[in-house]
Amino acid sequence: MPELAEVEFYRKCWSPGIGQRIHAVRLHREARIFCECDTEEIAETLTGSTLLDSEARGKQMVFRFSGGGWLGIHLGMTGKLACAPLPYATDKHEHLALELADQVLVFRDPRLFGRVRFARSEETPAWRKELPPEVLSDAFTLEALAAFLQRRKRSPLKAVLLMQDRFPGIGNWMADEILWRVSLAPTALAGSLTPAQVEALYCCLRDVCRQAMEVIGTDWGTPPDDWLFNHRWKAGGDCPRCGEALAREQVGGRTSCYCPVCQPG
DNA sequence: TACAATGTTTTAAG
DNA sequence: CCTTAAAACATTGT
């Protein structure tokens, strides 16, 4: 489920815990999401510590704790964060719970595609330092985009936009939204764009990210009806621009929704 | 029943 | 070494 703006929304779900002491840590040590972690170290470090702050970069979140704890969370396809009042009922898909005085911060993920990383250190851990530039940052330049498209010139645009090492936070719906707005077919090869098309793509990329953060990242609002977003999810939708029936096709291993009229292949 | 689901990673092939 | 495509992962809902 979560892409750039949804991740930002979920990150803030734990903000009620900032400045609060963690009284107890419960985790499913055998869950796949902890396969890169020392779960003993997590419980040991976080119990009695205080949640200091959090930050999202693309789909990668990090929560910082007193005592040097760095908790990295990736939500995968079905992960969610929530803050619930105590007492509360747990369930089998909950893998991590941080109990505060009268609330609990929970991470649940039925499909287990999410990942947790952890470090205990004063310095920023390597896995947090080595992140690609955000799409909305100054470091994300038109030139960098053009160079990347050239490097992946034989791949379909849809597949390229999903590459997190260049477009952190972009996921299936955002990639479709971007390509629909810029009127490029998901199957168009990355190396086939004119300079003008590359520049248009650059602008749409940033616009979609910016607007998604405003609409969804703050309070999970519904985007305006002139976005592809509201029409793309199930078969039978019509293009909000021209009214044509939207098409769905596997591109880059994912179902892509597009308008065959506005985005001719 | 069978398939698809807002995501990565690994493997294999070119 | 680099790029690209496909399979695998685990579970739920249609």
Tab-separated table of C-alpha atoms (C1' of nucleotides) in Angstrom:
chain	number	residue	atom	x	y	z
A	1	MET	CA	0.000	0.000	0.000
A	2	PRO	CA	2.375	2.733	1.040
A	3	GLU	CA	4.215	5.012	-1.368
A	4	LEU	CA	5.916	8.326	-0.676
A	5	ALA	CA	2.987	10.220	0.833
A	6	GLU	CA	1.397	7.243	2.563
A	7	VAL	CA	4.729	6.479	4.217
A	8	GLU	CA	4.874	10.059	5.453
A	9	PHE	CA	1.358	9.676	6.822
A	10	TYR	CA	2.228	6.469	8.677
A	11	ARG	CA	5.441	7.976	10.028
A	12	LYS	CA	3.397	10.672	11.737
A	13	CYS	CA	1.097	8.058	13.242
A	14	TRP	CA	3.846	7.410	15.807
A	15	SER	CA	4.401	11.092	16.568
A	16	PRO	CA	2.171	11.007	19.671
A	17	GLY	CA	4.989	8.948	21.189
A	18	ILE	CA	7.697	11.561	20.710
A	19	GLY	CA	9.201	12.539	24.049
A	20	GLN	CA	7.623	9.561	25.766
A	21	ARG	CA	9.328	6.685	27.521
A	22	ILE	CA	9.024	3.138	26.166
A	23	HIS	CA	7.878	0.962	29.059
A	24	ALA	CA	7.880	-2.322	27.198
A	25	VAL	CA	8.796	-3.721	23.804
A	26	ARG	CA	6.999	-6.668	22.302
A	27	LEU	CA	8.099	-8.235	19.057
A	28	HIS	CA	7.740	-11.403	17.041
A	29	ARG	CA	11.370	-12.388	16.921
A	30	GLU	CA	10.816	-15.059	14.289
A	31	ALA	CA	8.936	-12.819	11.871
A	32	ARG	CA	10.601	-12.396	8.507
A	33	ILE	CA	10.554	-8.609	8.843
A	34	PHE	CA	13.266	-8.957	11.522
A	35	CYS	CA	15.538	-11.178	9.434
A	36	GLU	CA	18.244	-8.484	9.293
A	37	CYS	CA	18.031	-7.616	12.999
A	38	ASP	CA	19.196	-8.719	16.386
A	39	THR	CA	15.804	-8.706	18.117
A	40	GLU	CA	17.415	-9.021	21.548
A	41	GLU	CA	19.310	-5.827	20.913
A	42	ILE	CA	16.125	-4.029	19.852
A	43	ALA	CA	14.249	-4.978	23.004
A	44	GLU	CA	17.238	-4.252	25.224
A	45	THR	CA	17.999	-0.873	23.725
A	46	LEU	CA	14.470	0.459	23.405
A	47	THR	CA	13.069	-0.643	26.753
A	48	GLY	CA	13.306	2.386	29.011
A	49	SER	CA	14.406	4.692	26.205
A	50	THR	CA	12.582	7.722	24.843
A	51	LEU	CA	11.368	8.254	21.288
A	52	LEU	CA	13.220	11.339	20.092
A	53	ASP	CA	12.107	11.944	16.504
A	54	SER	CA	11.490	10.366	13.117
A	55	GLU	CA	12.152	10.983	9.456
A	56	ALA	CA	11.033	9.479	6.154
A	57	ARG	CA	13.181	9.291	3.032
A	58	GLY	CA	11.277	7.792	0.137
A	59	LYS	CA	9.709	4.636	1.540
A	60	GLN	CA	12.343	4.316	4.265
A	61	MET	CA	11.424	5.547	7.725
A	62	VAL	CA	13.685	5.865	10.731
A	63	PHE	CA	12.749	6.389	14.397
A	64	ARG	CA	15.448	7.617	16.755
A	65	PHE	CA	15.557	6.801	20.455
A	66	SER	CA	17.577	7.954	23.429
A	67	GLY	CA	20.440	5.607	24.179
A	68	GLY	CA	21.466	5.529	20.530
A	69	GLY	CA	18.657	3.387	19.085
A	70	TRP	CA	17.900	3.707	15.362
A	71	LEU	CA	14.818	1.805	14.207
A	72	GLY	CA	14.419	1.636	10.434
A	73	ILE	CA	11.057	0.533	9.063
A	74	HIS	CA	9.983	-0.256	5.508
A	75	LEU	CA	6.279	-0.991	5.173
A	76	GLY	CA	6.494	-3.276	2.158
A	77	MET	CA	3.144	-3.831	0.454
A	78	THR	CA	0.780	-4.137	3.417
A	79	GLY	CA	2.604	-2.633	6.410
A	80	LYS	CA	0.920	-0.047	8.634
A	81	LEU	CA	1.865	1.949	11.698
A	82	ALA	CA	-0.665	2.964	14.293
A	83	CYS	CA	-0.946	4.432	17.761
A	84	ALA	CA	-3.605	2.895	19.982
A	85	PRO	CA	-4.761	3.517	23.535
A	86	LEU	CA	-3.940	0.975	26.252
A	87	PRO	CA	-5.146	-1.592	26.932
A	88	TYR	CA	-5.621	-2.971	23.448
A	89	ALA	CA	-6.008	-6.304	21.713
A	90	THR	CA	-3.101	-7.571	19.664
A	91	ASP	CA	-3.440	-9.736	16.586
A	92	LYS	CA	-1.345	-12.209	14.670
A	93	HIS	CA	-0.117	-9.685	12.089
A	94	GLU	CA	1.323	-7.326	14.642
A	95	HIS	CA	5.083	-7.747	14.775
A	96	LEU	CA	6.333	-4.870	16.891
A	97	ALA	CA	4.680	-2.966	19.730
A	98	LEU	CA	6.235	-0.192	21.810
A	99	GLU	CA	4.226	0.363	24.955
A	100	LEU	CA	4.149	3.890	26.357
A	101	ALA	CA	2.438	5.019	29.564
A	102	ASP	CA	-1.094	4.891	28.178
A	103	GLN	CA	-0.625	4.246	24.471
A	104	VAL	CA	1.096	1.741	22.252
A	105	LEU	CA	2.917	2.223	18.957
A	106	VAL	CA	2.311	-0.758	16.690
A	107	PHE	CA	3.640	-2.072	13.404
A	108	ARG	CA	1.532	-4.632	11.625
A	109	ASP	CA	2.112	-6.260	8.273
A	110	PRO	CA	0.013	-9.249	7.175
A	111	ARG	CA	2.014	-9.997	4.055
A	112	LEU	CA	5.436	-9.675	5.679
A	113	PHE	CA	7.074	-7.814	2.803
A	114	GLY	CA	8.094	-5.091	5.231
A	115	ARG	CA	11.560	-4.892	6.793
A	116	VAL	CA	12.953	-3.652	10.077
A	117	ARG	CA	16.527	-2.526	10.554
A	118	PHE	CA	18.170	-1.573	13.791
A	119	ALA	CA	21.387	-0.042	15.019
A	120	ARG	CA	22.678	1.107	18.378
A	121	SER	CA	25.169	3.881	17.819
A	122	GLU	CA	25.786	7.564	18.347
A	123	GLU	CA	26.472	8.034	14.649
A	124	THR	CA	23.996	7.668	11.811
A	125	PRO	CA	24.117	4.024	10.706
A	126	ALA	CA	25.374	3.279	7.211
A	127	TRP	CA	21.974	2.045	6.002
A	128	ARG	CA	20.538	5.453	6.856
A	129	LYS	CA	23.364	7.515	5.395
A	130	GLU	CA	23.462	5.908	1.976
A	131	LEU	CA	20.116	6.993	0.588
A	132	PRO	CA	19.461	8.442	-2.869
A	133	PRO	CA	18.368	12.078	-3.196
A	134	GLU	CA	14.678	12.772	-2.658
A	135	VAL	CA	12.639	13.563	-5.764
A	136	LEU	CA	11.617	16.884	-4.203
A	137	SER	CA	15.154	17.872	-3.179
A	138	ASP	CA	17.468	20.258	-5.027
A	139	ALA	CA	19.805	17.337	-5.673
A	140	PHE	CA	17.182	15.732	-7.922
A	141	THR	CA	18.058	17.538	-11.136
A	142	LEU	CA	16.839	17.384	-14.696
A	143	GLU	CA	20.343	16.348	-15.718
A	144	ALA	CA	20.371	13.442	-13.273
A	145	LEU	CA	16.997	12.307	-14.604
A	146	ALA	CA	18.162	12.486	-18.221
A	147	ALA	CA	21.328	10.541	-17.405
A	148	PHE	CA	19.373	7.817	-15.605
A	149	LEU	CA	16.878	7.449	-18.457
A	150	GLN	CA	19.811	7.032	-20.806
A	151	ARG	CA	21.405	4.388	-18.608
A	152	ARG	CA	18.110	2.450	-18.565
A	153	LYS	CA	17.279	3.250	-22.152
A	154	ARG	CA	16.053	-0.226	-23.096
A	155	SER	CA	13.656	-0.549	-20.163
A	156	PRO	CA	10.023	0.583	-20.243
A	157	LEU	CA	9.442	3.922	-18.509
A	158	LYS	CA	7.089	2.336	-16.015
A	159	ALA	CA	9.770	-0.054	-14.803
A	160	VAL	CA	12.312	2.763	-14.577
A	161	LEU	CA	10.082	5.007	-12.451
A	162	LEU	CA	9.746	2.185	-9.915
A	163	MET	CA	13.511	2.036	-9.323
A	164	GLN	CA	14.010	3.223	-5.768
A	165	ASP	CA	17.690	4.040	-6.178
A	166	ARG	CA	16.700	6.977	-8.386
A	167	PHE	CA	13.029	7.654	-7.584
A	168	PRO	CA	12.725	6.969	-3.861
A	169	GLY	CA	9.092	6.772	-2.810
A	170	ILE	CA	7.572	6.314	-6.250
A	171	GLY	CA	5.325	3.251	-6.378
A	172	ASN	CA	2.799	1.720	-8.704
A	173	TRP	CA	0.042	4.308	-8.494
A	174	MET	CA	2.391	7.296	-8.539
A	175	ALA	CA	4.262	5.989	-11.576
A	176	ASP	CA	0.977	5.538	-13.438
A	177	GLU	CA	-0.215	8.998	-12.353
A	178	ILE	CA	3.018	10.598	-13.581
A	179	LEU	CA	2.990	8.849	-16.963
A	180	TRP	CA	-0.684	9.657	-17.478
A	181	ARG	CA	-0.103	13.342	-16.751
A	182	VAL	CA	2.849	13.589	-19.089
A	183	SER	CA	1.019	11.572	-21.781
A	184	LEU	CA	3.672	8.895	-22.141
A	185	ALA	CA	2.870	5.192	-22.506
A	186	PRO	CA	4.111	2.949	-19.679
A	187	THR	CA	5.725	0.758	-22.307
A	188	ALA	CA	7.666	3.609	-23.962
A	189	LEU	CA	11.388	2.923	-23.687
A	190	ALA	CA	13.277	5.244	-21.368
A	191	GLY	CA	15.791	6.062	-24.083
A	192	SER	CA	13.149	7.086	-26.630
A	193	LEU	CA	12.202	10.465	-25.115
A	194	THR	CA	12.931	13.817	-26.720
A	195	PRO	CA	14.616	16.425	-24.504
A	196	ALA	CA	11.284	18.222	-24.247
A	197	GLN	CA	9.593	15.021	-23.055
A	198	VAL	CA	12.315	14.447	-20.470
A	199	GLU	CA	11.766	17.934	-19.123
A	200	ALA	CA	7.987	17.445	-19.048
A	201	LEU	CA	8.492	14.163	-17.204
A	202	TYR	CA	10.744	15.912	-14.703
A	203	CYS	CA	8.057	18.488	-13.962
A	204	CYS	CA	5.270	15.893	-13.654
A	205	LEU	CA	7.393	13.755	-11.356
A	206	ARG	CA	7.928	16.616	-8.983
A	207	ASP	CA	4.338	17.865	-9.241
A	208	VAL	CA	2.824	14.481	-8.438
A	209	CYS	CA	5.183	14.010	-5.482
A	210	ARG	CA	4.517	17.499	-4.151
A	211	GLN	CA	0.753	17.276	-4.508
A	212	ALA	CA	0.586	13.750	-3.091
A	213	MET	CA	2.483	14.923	-0.019
A	214	GLU	CA	0.057	17.812	0.412
A	215	VAL	CA	-3.113	15.793	-0.076
A	216	ILE	CA	-2.252	12.355	1.318
A	217	GLY	CA	0.871	12.957	3.392
A	218	THR	CA	-0.829	15.279	5.836
A	219	ASP	CA	-4.175	13.632	6.602
A	220	TRP	CA	-4.712	10.892	4.011
A	221	GLY	CA	-7.082	13.037	1.988
A	222	THR	CA	-8.536	11.951	-1.332
A	223	PRO	CA	-6.871	13.516	-4.387
A	224	PRO	CA	-9.039	15.609	-6.746
A	225	ASP	CA	-11.175	13.750	-9.267
A	226	ASP	CA	-9.081	14.994	-12.182
A	227	TRP	CA	-6.261	12.717	-11.053
A	228	LEU	CA	-5.953	9.244	-12.538
A	229	PHE	CA	-5.801	8.084	-8.907
A	230	ASN	CA	-9.553	7.941	-8.378
A	231	HIS	CA	-10.235	6.002	-11.568
A	232	ARG	CA	-7.397	3.525	-11.770
A	233	TRP	CA	-8.053	0.931	-9.114
A	234	LYS	CA	-10.563	-1.377	-10.695
A	235	ALA	CA	-11.387	-2.273	-14.261
A	236	GLY	CA	-14.073	-0.154	-15.899
A	237	GLY	CA	-12.728	3.316	-15.108
A	238	ASP	CA	-12.674	6.137	-17.642
A	239	CYS	CA	-9.898	8.632	-18.347
A	240	PRO	CA	-10.712	11.833	-16.426
A	241	ARG	CA	-9.179	13.851	-19.260
A	242	CYS	CA	-10.801	12.409	-22.408
A	243	GLY	CA	-13.421	9.954	-21.144
A	244	GLU	CA	-11.949	6.950	-22.933
A	245	ALA	CA	-11.988	3.596	-21.142
A	246	LEU	CA	-8.750	3.106	-19.213
A	247	ALA	CA	-6.588	0.118	-20.075
A	248	ARG	CA	-4.637	-2.187	-17.783
A	249	GLU	CA	-1.530	-4.059	-18.764
A	250	GLN	CA	1.433	-5.754	-17.100
A	251	VAL	CA	4.527	-3.598	-17.567
A	252	GLY	CA	7.723	-4.086	-15.634
A	253	GLY	CA	6.035	-6.854	-13.682
A	254	ARG	CA	3.261	-4.617	-12.332
A	255	THR	CA	-0.271	-3.855	-13.417
A	256	SER	CA	-0.212	-0.487	-15.143
A	257	CYS	CA	-3.297	1.645	-15.728
A	258	TYR	CA	-3.205	4.111	-18.606
A	259	CYS	CA	-5.316	5.878	-21.198
A	260	PRO	CA	-4.821	4.388	-24.677
A	261	VAL	CA	-5.853	7.697	-26.262
A	262	CYS	CA	-3.843	10.150	-24.129
A	263	GLN	CA	-0.870	7.778	-23.856
A	264	PRO	CA	-0.545	6.048	-27.228
A	265	GLY	CA	2.186	3.450	-27.357
B	1	DT	C1'	-10.864	-21.705	-7.368
B	2	DA	C1'	-7.574	-18.973	-9.246
B	3	DC	C1'	-5.729	-14.648	-9.488
B	4	DA	C1'	-4.383	-10.077	-8.166
B	5	DA	C1'	-2.728	-6.838	-4.517
B	6	DT	C1'	0.022	0.903	-3.568
B	7	DG	C1'	7.111	-3.827	-2.957
B	8	DT	C1'	11.713	-5.503	-2.884
B	9	DT	C1'	15.234	-9.071	-3.609
B	10	DT	C1'	17.398	-12.784	-5.872
B	11	DT	C1'	18.485	-15.297	-9.820
B	12	DA	C1'	19.432	-15.943	-14.510
B	13	DA	C1'	20.161	-14.481	-19.016
B	14	DG	C1'	21.683	-11.329	-22.483
C	1	DC	C1'	30.995	-5.573	-15.155
C	2	DC	C1'	26.304	-3.781	-16.722
C	3	DT	C1'	21.437	-4.179	-17.920
C	4	DT	C1'	16.977	-6.505	-18.116
C	5	DA	C1'	13.263	-9.938	-17.146
C	6	DA	C1'	11.215	-13.240	-14.285
C	7	DA	C1'	10.474	-15.688	-10.167
C	8	DA	C1'	10.055	-15.679	-5.245
C	9	DC	C1'	8.471	-14.020	-0.951
C	10	DA	C1'	3.271	-14.578	2.490
C	11	DT	C1'	-1.387	-13.449	3.092
C	12	DT	C1'	-5.891	-11.757	2.123
C	13	DG	C1'	-9.753	-10.598	-0.581
C	14	DT	C1'	-12.452	-10.879	-4.824
